[in-house]
CSV table of C-alpha atoms and ligand atoms in Angstrom, one decimal:
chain,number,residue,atom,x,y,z
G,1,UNK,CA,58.0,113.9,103.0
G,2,UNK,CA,58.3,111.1,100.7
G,3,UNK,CA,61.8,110.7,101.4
G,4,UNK,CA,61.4,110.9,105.4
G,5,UNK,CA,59.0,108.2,105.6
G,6,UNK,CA,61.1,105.6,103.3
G,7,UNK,CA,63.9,106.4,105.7
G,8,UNK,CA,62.3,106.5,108.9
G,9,UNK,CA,61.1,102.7,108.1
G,10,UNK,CA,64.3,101.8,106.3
G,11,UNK,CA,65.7,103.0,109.6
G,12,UNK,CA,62.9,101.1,111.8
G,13,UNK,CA,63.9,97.3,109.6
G,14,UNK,CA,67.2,98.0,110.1
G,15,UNK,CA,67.4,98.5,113.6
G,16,UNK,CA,64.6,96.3,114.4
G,17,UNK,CA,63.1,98.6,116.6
G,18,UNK,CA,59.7,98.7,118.1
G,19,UNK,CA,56.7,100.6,116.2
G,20,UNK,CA,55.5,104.1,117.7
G,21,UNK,CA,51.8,103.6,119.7
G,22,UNK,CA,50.3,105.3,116.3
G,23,UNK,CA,52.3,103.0,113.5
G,24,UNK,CA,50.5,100.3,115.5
G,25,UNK,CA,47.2,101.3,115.3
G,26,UNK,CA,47.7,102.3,112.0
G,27,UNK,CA,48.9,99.1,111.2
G,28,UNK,CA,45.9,97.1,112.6
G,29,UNK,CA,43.9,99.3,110.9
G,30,UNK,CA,45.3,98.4,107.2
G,31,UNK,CA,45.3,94.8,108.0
G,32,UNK,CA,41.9,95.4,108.2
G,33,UNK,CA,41.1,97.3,105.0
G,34,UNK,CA,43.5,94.5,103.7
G,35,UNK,CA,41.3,91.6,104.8
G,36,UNK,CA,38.0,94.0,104.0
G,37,UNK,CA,38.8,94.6,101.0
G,38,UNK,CA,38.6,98.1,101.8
G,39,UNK,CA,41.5,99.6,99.5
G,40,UNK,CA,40.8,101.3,96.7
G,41,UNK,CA,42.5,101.4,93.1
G,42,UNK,CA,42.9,104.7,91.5
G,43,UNK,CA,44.1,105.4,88.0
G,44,UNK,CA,46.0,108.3,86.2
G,45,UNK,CA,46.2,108.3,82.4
G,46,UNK,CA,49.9,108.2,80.4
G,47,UNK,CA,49.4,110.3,77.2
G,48,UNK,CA,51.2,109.5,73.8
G,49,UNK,CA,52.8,112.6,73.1
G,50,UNK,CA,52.5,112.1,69.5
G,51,UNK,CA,49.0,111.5,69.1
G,52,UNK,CA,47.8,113.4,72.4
G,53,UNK,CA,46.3,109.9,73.2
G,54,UNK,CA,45.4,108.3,76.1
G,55,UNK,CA,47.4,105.0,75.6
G,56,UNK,CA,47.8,103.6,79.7
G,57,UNK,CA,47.1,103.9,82.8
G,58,UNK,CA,48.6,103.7,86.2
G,59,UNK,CA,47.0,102.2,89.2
G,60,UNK,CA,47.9,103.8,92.2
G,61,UNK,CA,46.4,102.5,95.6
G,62,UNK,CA,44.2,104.7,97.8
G,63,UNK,CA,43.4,104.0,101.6
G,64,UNK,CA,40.7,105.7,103.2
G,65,UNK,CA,39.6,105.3,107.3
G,66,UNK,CA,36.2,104.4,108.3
G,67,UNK,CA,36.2,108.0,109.9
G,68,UNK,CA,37.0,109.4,105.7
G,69,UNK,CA,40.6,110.4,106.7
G,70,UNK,CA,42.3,109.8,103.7
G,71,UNK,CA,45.7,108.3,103.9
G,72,UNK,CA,48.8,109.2,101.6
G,73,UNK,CA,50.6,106.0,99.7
G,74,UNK,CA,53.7,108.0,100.9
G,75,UNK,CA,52.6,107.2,104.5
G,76,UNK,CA,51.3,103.8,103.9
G,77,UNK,CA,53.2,102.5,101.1
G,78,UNK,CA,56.4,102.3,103.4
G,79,UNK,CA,54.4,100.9,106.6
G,80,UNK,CA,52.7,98.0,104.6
G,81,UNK,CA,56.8,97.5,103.3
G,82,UNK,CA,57.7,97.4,106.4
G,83,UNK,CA,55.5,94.9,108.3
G,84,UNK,CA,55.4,93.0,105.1
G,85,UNK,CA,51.6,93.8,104.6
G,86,UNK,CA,52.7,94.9,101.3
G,87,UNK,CA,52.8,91.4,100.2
G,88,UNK,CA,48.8,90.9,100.3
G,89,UNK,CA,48.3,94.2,99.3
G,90,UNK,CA,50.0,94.2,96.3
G,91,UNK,CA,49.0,91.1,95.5
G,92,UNK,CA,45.2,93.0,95.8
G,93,UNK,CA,46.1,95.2,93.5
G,94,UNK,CA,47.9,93.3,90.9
G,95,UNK,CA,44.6,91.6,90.6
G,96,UNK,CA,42.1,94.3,90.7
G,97,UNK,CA,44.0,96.3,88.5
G,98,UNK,CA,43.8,93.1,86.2
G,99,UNK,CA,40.0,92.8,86.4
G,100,UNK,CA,39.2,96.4,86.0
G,101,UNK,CA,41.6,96.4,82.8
G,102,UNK,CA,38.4,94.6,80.6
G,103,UNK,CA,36.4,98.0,81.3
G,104,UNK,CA,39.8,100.4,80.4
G,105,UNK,CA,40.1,97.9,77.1
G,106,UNK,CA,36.6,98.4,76.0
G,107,UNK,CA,37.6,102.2,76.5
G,108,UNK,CA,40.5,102.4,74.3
G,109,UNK,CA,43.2,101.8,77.1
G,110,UNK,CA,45.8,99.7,76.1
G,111,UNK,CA,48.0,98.6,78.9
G,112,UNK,CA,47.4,98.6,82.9
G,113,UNK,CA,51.1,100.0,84.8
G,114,UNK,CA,50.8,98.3,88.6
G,115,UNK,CA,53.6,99.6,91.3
G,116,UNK,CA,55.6,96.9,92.8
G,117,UNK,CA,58.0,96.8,96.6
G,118,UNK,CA,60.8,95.0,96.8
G,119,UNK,CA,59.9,92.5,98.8
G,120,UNK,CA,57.2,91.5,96.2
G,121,UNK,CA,59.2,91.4,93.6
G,122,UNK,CA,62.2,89.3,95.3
G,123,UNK,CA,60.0,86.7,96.2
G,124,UNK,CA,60.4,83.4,95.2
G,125,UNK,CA,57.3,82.8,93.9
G,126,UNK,CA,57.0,86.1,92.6
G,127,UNK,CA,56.8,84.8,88.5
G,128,UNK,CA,54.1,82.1,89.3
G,129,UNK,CA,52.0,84.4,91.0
G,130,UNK,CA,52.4,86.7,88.0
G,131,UNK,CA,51.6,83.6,85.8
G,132,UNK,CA,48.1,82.9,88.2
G,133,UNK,CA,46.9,86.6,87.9
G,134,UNK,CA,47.1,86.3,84.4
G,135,UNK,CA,45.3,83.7,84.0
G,136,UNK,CA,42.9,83.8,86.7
G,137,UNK,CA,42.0,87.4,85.3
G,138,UNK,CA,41.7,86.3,81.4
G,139,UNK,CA,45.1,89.1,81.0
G,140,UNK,CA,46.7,89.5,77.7
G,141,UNK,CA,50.2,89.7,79.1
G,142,UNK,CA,51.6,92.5,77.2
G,143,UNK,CA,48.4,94.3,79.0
G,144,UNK,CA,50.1,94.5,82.4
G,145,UNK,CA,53.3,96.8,82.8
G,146,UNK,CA,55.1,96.3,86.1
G,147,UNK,CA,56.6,99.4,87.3
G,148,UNK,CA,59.9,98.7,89.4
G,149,UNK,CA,62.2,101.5,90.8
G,150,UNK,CA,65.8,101.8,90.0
G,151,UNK,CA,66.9,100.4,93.2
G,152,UNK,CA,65.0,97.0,93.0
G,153,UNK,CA,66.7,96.2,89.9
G,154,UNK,CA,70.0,97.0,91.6
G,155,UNK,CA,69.7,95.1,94.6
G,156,UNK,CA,70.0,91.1,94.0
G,157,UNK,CA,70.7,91.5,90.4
G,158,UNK,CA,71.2,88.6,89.4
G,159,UNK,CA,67.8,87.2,90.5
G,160,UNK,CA,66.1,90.3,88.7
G,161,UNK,CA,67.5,89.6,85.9
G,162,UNK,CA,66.4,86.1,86.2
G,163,UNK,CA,63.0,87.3,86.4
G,164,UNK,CA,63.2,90.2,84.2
G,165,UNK,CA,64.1,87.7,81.5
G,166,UNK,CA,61.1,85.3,82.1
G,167,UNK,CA,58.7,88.2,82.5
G,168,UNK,CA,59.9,89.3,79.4
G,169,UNK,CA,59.6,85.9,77.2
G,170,UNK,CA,56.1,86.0,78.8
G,171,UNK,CA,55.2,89.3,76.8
G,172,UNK,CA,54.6,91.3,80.2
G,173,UNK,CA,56.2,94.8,80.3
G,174,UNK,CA,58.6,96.2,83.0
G,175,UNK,CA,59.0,100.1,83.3
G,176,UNK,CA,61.8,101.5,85.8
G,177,UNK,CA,60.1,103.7,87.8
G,178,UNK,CA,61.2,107.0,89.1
G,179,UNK,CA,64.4,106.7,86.6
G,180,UNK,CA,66.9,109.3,87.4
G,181,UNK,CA,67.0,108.9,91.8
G,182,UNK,CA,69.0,106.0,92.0
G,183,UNK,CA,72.6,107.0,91.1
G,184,UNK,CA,73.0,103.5,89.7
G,185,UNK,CA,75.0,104.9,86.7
G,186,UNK,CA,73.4,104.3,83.1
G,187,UNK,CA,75.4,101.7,81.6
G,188,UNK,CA,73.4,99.0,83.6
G,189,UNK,CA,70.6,99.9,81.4
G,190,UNK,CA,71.1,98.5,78.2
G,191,UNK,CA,71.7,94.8,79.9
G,192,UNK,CA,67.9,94.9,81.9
G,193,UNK,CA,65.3,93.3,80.1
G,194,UNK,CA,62.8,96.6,80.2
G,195,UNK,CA,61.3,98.2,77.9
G,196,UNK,CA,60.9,102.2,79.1
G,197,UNK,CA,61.9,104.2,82.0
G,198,UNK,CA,59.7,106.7,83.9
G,199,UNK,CA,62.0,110.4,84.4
G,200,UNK,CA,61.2,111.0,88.0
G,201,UNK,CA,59.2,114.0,88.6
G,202,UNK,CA,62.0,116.0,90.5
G,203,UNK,CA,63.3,116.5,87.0
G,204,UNK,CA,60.0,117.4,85.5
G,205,UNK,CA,59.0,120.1,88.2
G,206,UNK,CA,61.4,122.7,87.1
G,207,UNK,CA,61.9,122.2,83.8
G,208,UNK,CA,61.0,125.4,82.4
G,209,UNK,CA,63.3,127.5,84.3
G,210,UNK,CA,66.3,124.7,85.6
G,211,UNK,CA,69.3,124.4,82.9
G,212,UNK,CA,70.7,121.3,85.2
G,213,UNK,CA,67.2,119.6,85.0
G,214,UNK,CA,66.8,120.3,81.5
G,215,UNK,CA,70.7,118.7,81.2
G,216,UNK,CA,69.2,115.9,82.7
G,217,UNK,CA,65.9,115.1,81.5
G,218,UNK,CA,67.9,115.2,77.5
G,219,UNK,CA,70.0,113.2,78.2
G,220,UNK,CA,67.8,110.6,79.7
G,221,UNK,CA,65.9,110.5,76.9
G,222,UNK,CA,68.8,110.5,74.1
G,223,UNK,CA,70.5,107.7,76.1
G,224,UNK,CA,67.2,106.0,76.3
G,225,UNK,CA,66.4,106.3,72.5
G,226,UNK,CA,69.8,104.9,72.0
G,227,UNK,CA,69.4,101.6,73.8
G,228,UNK,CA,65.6,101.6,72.4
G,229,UNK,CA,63.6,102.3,75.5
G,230,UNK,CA,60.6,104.3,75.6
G,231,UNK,CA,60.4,107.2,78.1
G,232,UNK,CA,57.8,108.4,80.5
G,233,UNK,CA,57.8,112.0,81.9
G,234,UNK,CA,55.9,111.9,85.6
G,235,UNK,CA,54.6,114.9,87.3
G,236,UNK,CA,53.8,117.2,84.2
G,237,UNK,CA,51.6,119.9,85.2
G,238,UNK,CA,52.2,122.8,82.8
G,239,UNK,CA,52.0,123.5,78.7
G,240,UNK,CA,56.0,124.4,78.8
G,241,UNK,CA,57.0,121.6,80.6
G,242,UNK,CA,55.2,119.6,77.6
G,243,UNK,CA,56.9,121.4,75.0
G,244,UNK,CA,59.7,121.1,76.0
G,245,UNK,CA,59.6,117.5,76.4
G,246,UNK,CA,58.3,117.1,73.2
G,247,UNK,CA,61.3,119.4,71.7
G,248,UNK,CA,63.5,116.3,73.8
G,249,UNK,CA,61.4,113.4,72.0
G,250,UNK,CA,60.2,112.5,75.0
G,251,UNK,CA,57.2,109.8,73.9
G,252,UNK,CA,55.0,110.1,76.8
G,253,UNK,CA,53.6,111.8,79.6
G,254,UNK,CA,51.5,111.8,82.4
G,255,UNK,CA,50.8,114.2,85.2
G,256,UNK,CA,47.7,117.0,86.7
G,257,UNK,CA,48.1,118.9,83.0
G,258,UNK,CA,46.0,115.7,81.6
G,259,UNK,CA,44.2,114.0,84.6
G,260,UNK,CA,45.0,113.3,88.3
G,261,UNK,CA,44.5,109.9,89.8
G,262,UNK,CA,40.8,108.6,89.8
G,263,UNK,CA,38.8,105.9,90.6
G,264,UNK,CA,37.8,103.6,87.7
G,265,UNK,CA,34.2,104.4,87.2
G,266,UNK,CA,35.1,108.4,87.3
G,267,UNK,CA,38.2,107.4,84.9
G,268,UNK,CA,35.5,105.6,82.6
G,269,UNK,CA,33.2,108.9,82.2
G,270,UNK,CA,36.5,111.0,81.4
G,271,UNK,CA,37.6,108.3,78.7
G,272,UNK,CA,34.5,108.9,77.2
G,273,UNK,CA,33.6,112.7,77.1
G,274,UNK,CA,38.3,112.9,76.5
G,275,UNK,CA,38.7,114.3,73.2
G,276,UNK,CA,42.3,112.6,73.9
G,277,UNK,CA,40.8,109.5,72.8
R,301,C2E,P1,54.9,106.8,92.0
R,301,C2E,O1,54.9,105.4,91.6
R,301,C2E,O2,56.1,107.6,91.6
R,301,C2E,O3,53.6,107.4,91.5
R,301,C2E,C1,53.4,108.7,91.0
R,301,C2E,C2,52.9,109.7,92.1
R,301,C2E,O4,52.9,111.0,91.6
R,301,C2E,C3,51.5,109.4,92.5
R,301,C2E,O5,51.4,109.7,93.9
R,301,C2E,C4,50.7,110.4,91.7
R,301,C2E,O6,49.4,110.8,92.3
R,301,C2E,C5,51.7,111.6,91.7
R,301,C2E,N1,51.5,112.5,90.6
R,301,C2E,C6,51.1,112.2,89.4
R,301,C2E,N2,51.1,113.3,88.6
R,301,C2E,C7,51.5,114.3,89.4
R,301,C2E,C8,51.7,115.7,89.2
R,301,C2E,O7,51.5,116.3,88.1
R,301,C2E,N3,52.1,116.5,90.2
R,301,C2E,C9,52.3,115.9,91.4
R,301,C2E,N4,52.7,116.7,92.4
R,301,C2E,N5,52.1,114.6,91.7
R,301,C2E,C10,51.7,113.8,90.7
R,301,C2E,P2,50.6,108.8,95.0
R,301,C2E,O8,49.4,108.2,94.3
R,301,C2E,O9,50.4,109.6,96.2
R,301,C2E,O10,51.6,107.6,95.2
R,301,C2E,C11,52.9,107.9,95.8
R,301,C2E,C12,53.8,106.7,95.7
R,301,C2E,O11,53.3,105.6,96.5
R,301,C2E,C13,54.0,106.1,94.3
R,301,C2E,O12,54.9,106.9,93.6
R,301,C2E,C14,54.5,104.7,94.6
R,301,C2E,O13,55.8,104.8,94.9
R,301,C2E,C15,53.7,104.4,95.9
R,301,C2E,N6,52.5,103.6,95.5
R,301,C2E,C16,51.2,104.0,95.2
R,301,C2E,N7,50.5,102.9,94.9
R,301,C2E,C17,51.2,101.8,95.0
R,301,C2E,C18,51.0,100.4,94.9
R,301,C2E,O14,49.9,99.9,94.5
R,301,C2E,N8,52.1,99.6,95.2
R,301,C2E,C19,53.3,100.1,95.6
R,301,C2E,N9,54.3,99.2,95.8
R,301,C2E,N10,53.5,101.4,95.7
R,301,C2E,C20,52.5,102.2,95.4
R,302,CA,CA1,54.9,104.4,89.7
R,303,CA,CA1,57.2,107.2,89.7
R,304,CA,CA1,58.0,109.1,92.1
């Protein structure tokens, strides 16, 4: 479903055609949850394999309807990308996830992953604002992770790397997101300024009982040793999939086994009754 929606909008900027009666609406609708305030930050936990720790979190935005129809990111995401509403969206989140990290500190979380589109992170002010949330918020800069896919990093790469490279001497982290979808080839990776990759969860969700994905997910993780990078597994949902993973040296994991997405005060309770922590 995922998939479909990226490329019915991909499809819809391309050919500059009009928006269905219902993307409309719909688009009205989050322009007003955007200028309300209305969306909503969740947060799923990244566990250290190696301690069983909780070390980070991801934020993941929610959007809910005044009627309580909830709806997907994979519906919304791609519609705010495409009108450009991501732009003060993300910006929203960037910052609340931000504010809410003093809370996850004082809870033994060390670092705050926030998603970022394209078109966020190819603009040309994209550092400063970076810079301004930081400060505005009081962040320690190696608190914020930015998670960027594959094909951000591939597209325009020379202005990535531009700003890979000052993100970096700034202390904030950069995670490639979804690692493994792109077909962008691996030798690209030792030259990017990051500092982990997340294995996308189509590798994760058969591991137990696919050789190819088990092919895979190794040899992500011993090419990703080699040119220092930490990895992420997404998606892990069962106690094989962990072992296994651990049996790779994967270093971290996050997925329904430890926690699904909450919102902060609920993610706050769990921190504290967690044995994990
Ligand atoms: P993503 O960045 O790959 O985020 C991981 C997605 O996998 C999340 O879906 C999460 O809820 C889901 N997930 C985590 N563990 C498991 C598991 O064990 N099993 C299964 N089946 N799913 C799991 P979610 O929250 O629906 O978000 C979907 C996508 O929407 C994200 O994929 C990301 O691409 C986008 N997105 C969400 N929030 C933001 C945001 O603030 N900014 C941007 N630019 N994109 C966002
Ligand atoms: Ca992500
Ligand atoms: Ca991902
Ligand atoms: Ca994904």
């Amino acid at each position: 479903a995922k998939q479909q929606g990226r490329n019915h909008w991909q499809f819809y900027n391309k050919q500059r055609k009009s928006m269905s009666a219902s993307d409309i609406i719909l688009r009205s609708q989050l322009q007003q949850a955007i200028d309300n305030e209305a969306l909503q930050l969740y947060y799923q936990p990244i566990i250290d394999f190696s301690t069983g720790k909780i070390v980070s979190v991801e934020a993941l935005m929610r959007w809910t309807l005044n009627d309580g129809t909830a709806i997907s990111p994979v519906e919304f995401i791609p519609l705010a990308e495409a009108t450009g509403q991501i732009i003060p969206a993300g910006a929203w989140a960037l910052k609340q996830a931000c504010t809410d990290l003093h809370k996850l500190q004082q809870a033994g979380v060390q670092r705050v992953a926030v998603n970022l589109s394209a078109l966020q992170f190819h603009r040309a002010n994209f550092f400063e604002q970076i810079e301004k949330v930081l400060n505005d918020t009081q962040t320690p800069p190696d608190m914020l992770e930015l998670e960027l896919t594959e094909s951000i990093l591939m597209e325009n790469t020379d202005n990535a790397i531009n700003v890979l490279e000052r993100l970096r001497e700034r202390g904030v982290r950069v995670a490639i997101d979804d690692f493994g979808t792109g077909f962008s080839g691996l030798s690209y990776l030792k030259t990017l300024p990051v500092t982990k990759l997340k294995i996308d969860r189509a590798f994760i969700k058969e591991l137990d009982h696919s050789l190819s994905d088990q092919v895979i997910t190794q040899g992500i993780i011993n090419m990703a040793s080699q040119v220092g990078l930490e990895v992420i597994a997404e998606g892990v949902e069962t106690k094989e999939q962990i072992a296994i993973l651990k049996q790779f040296g994967c270093g971290y994991g996050q997925g329904y086994y430890f926690a699904r997405p909450m919102p902060l005060t609920d993610l706050l309770i769990f921190l504290q009754n967690s044995d994990l922590i």
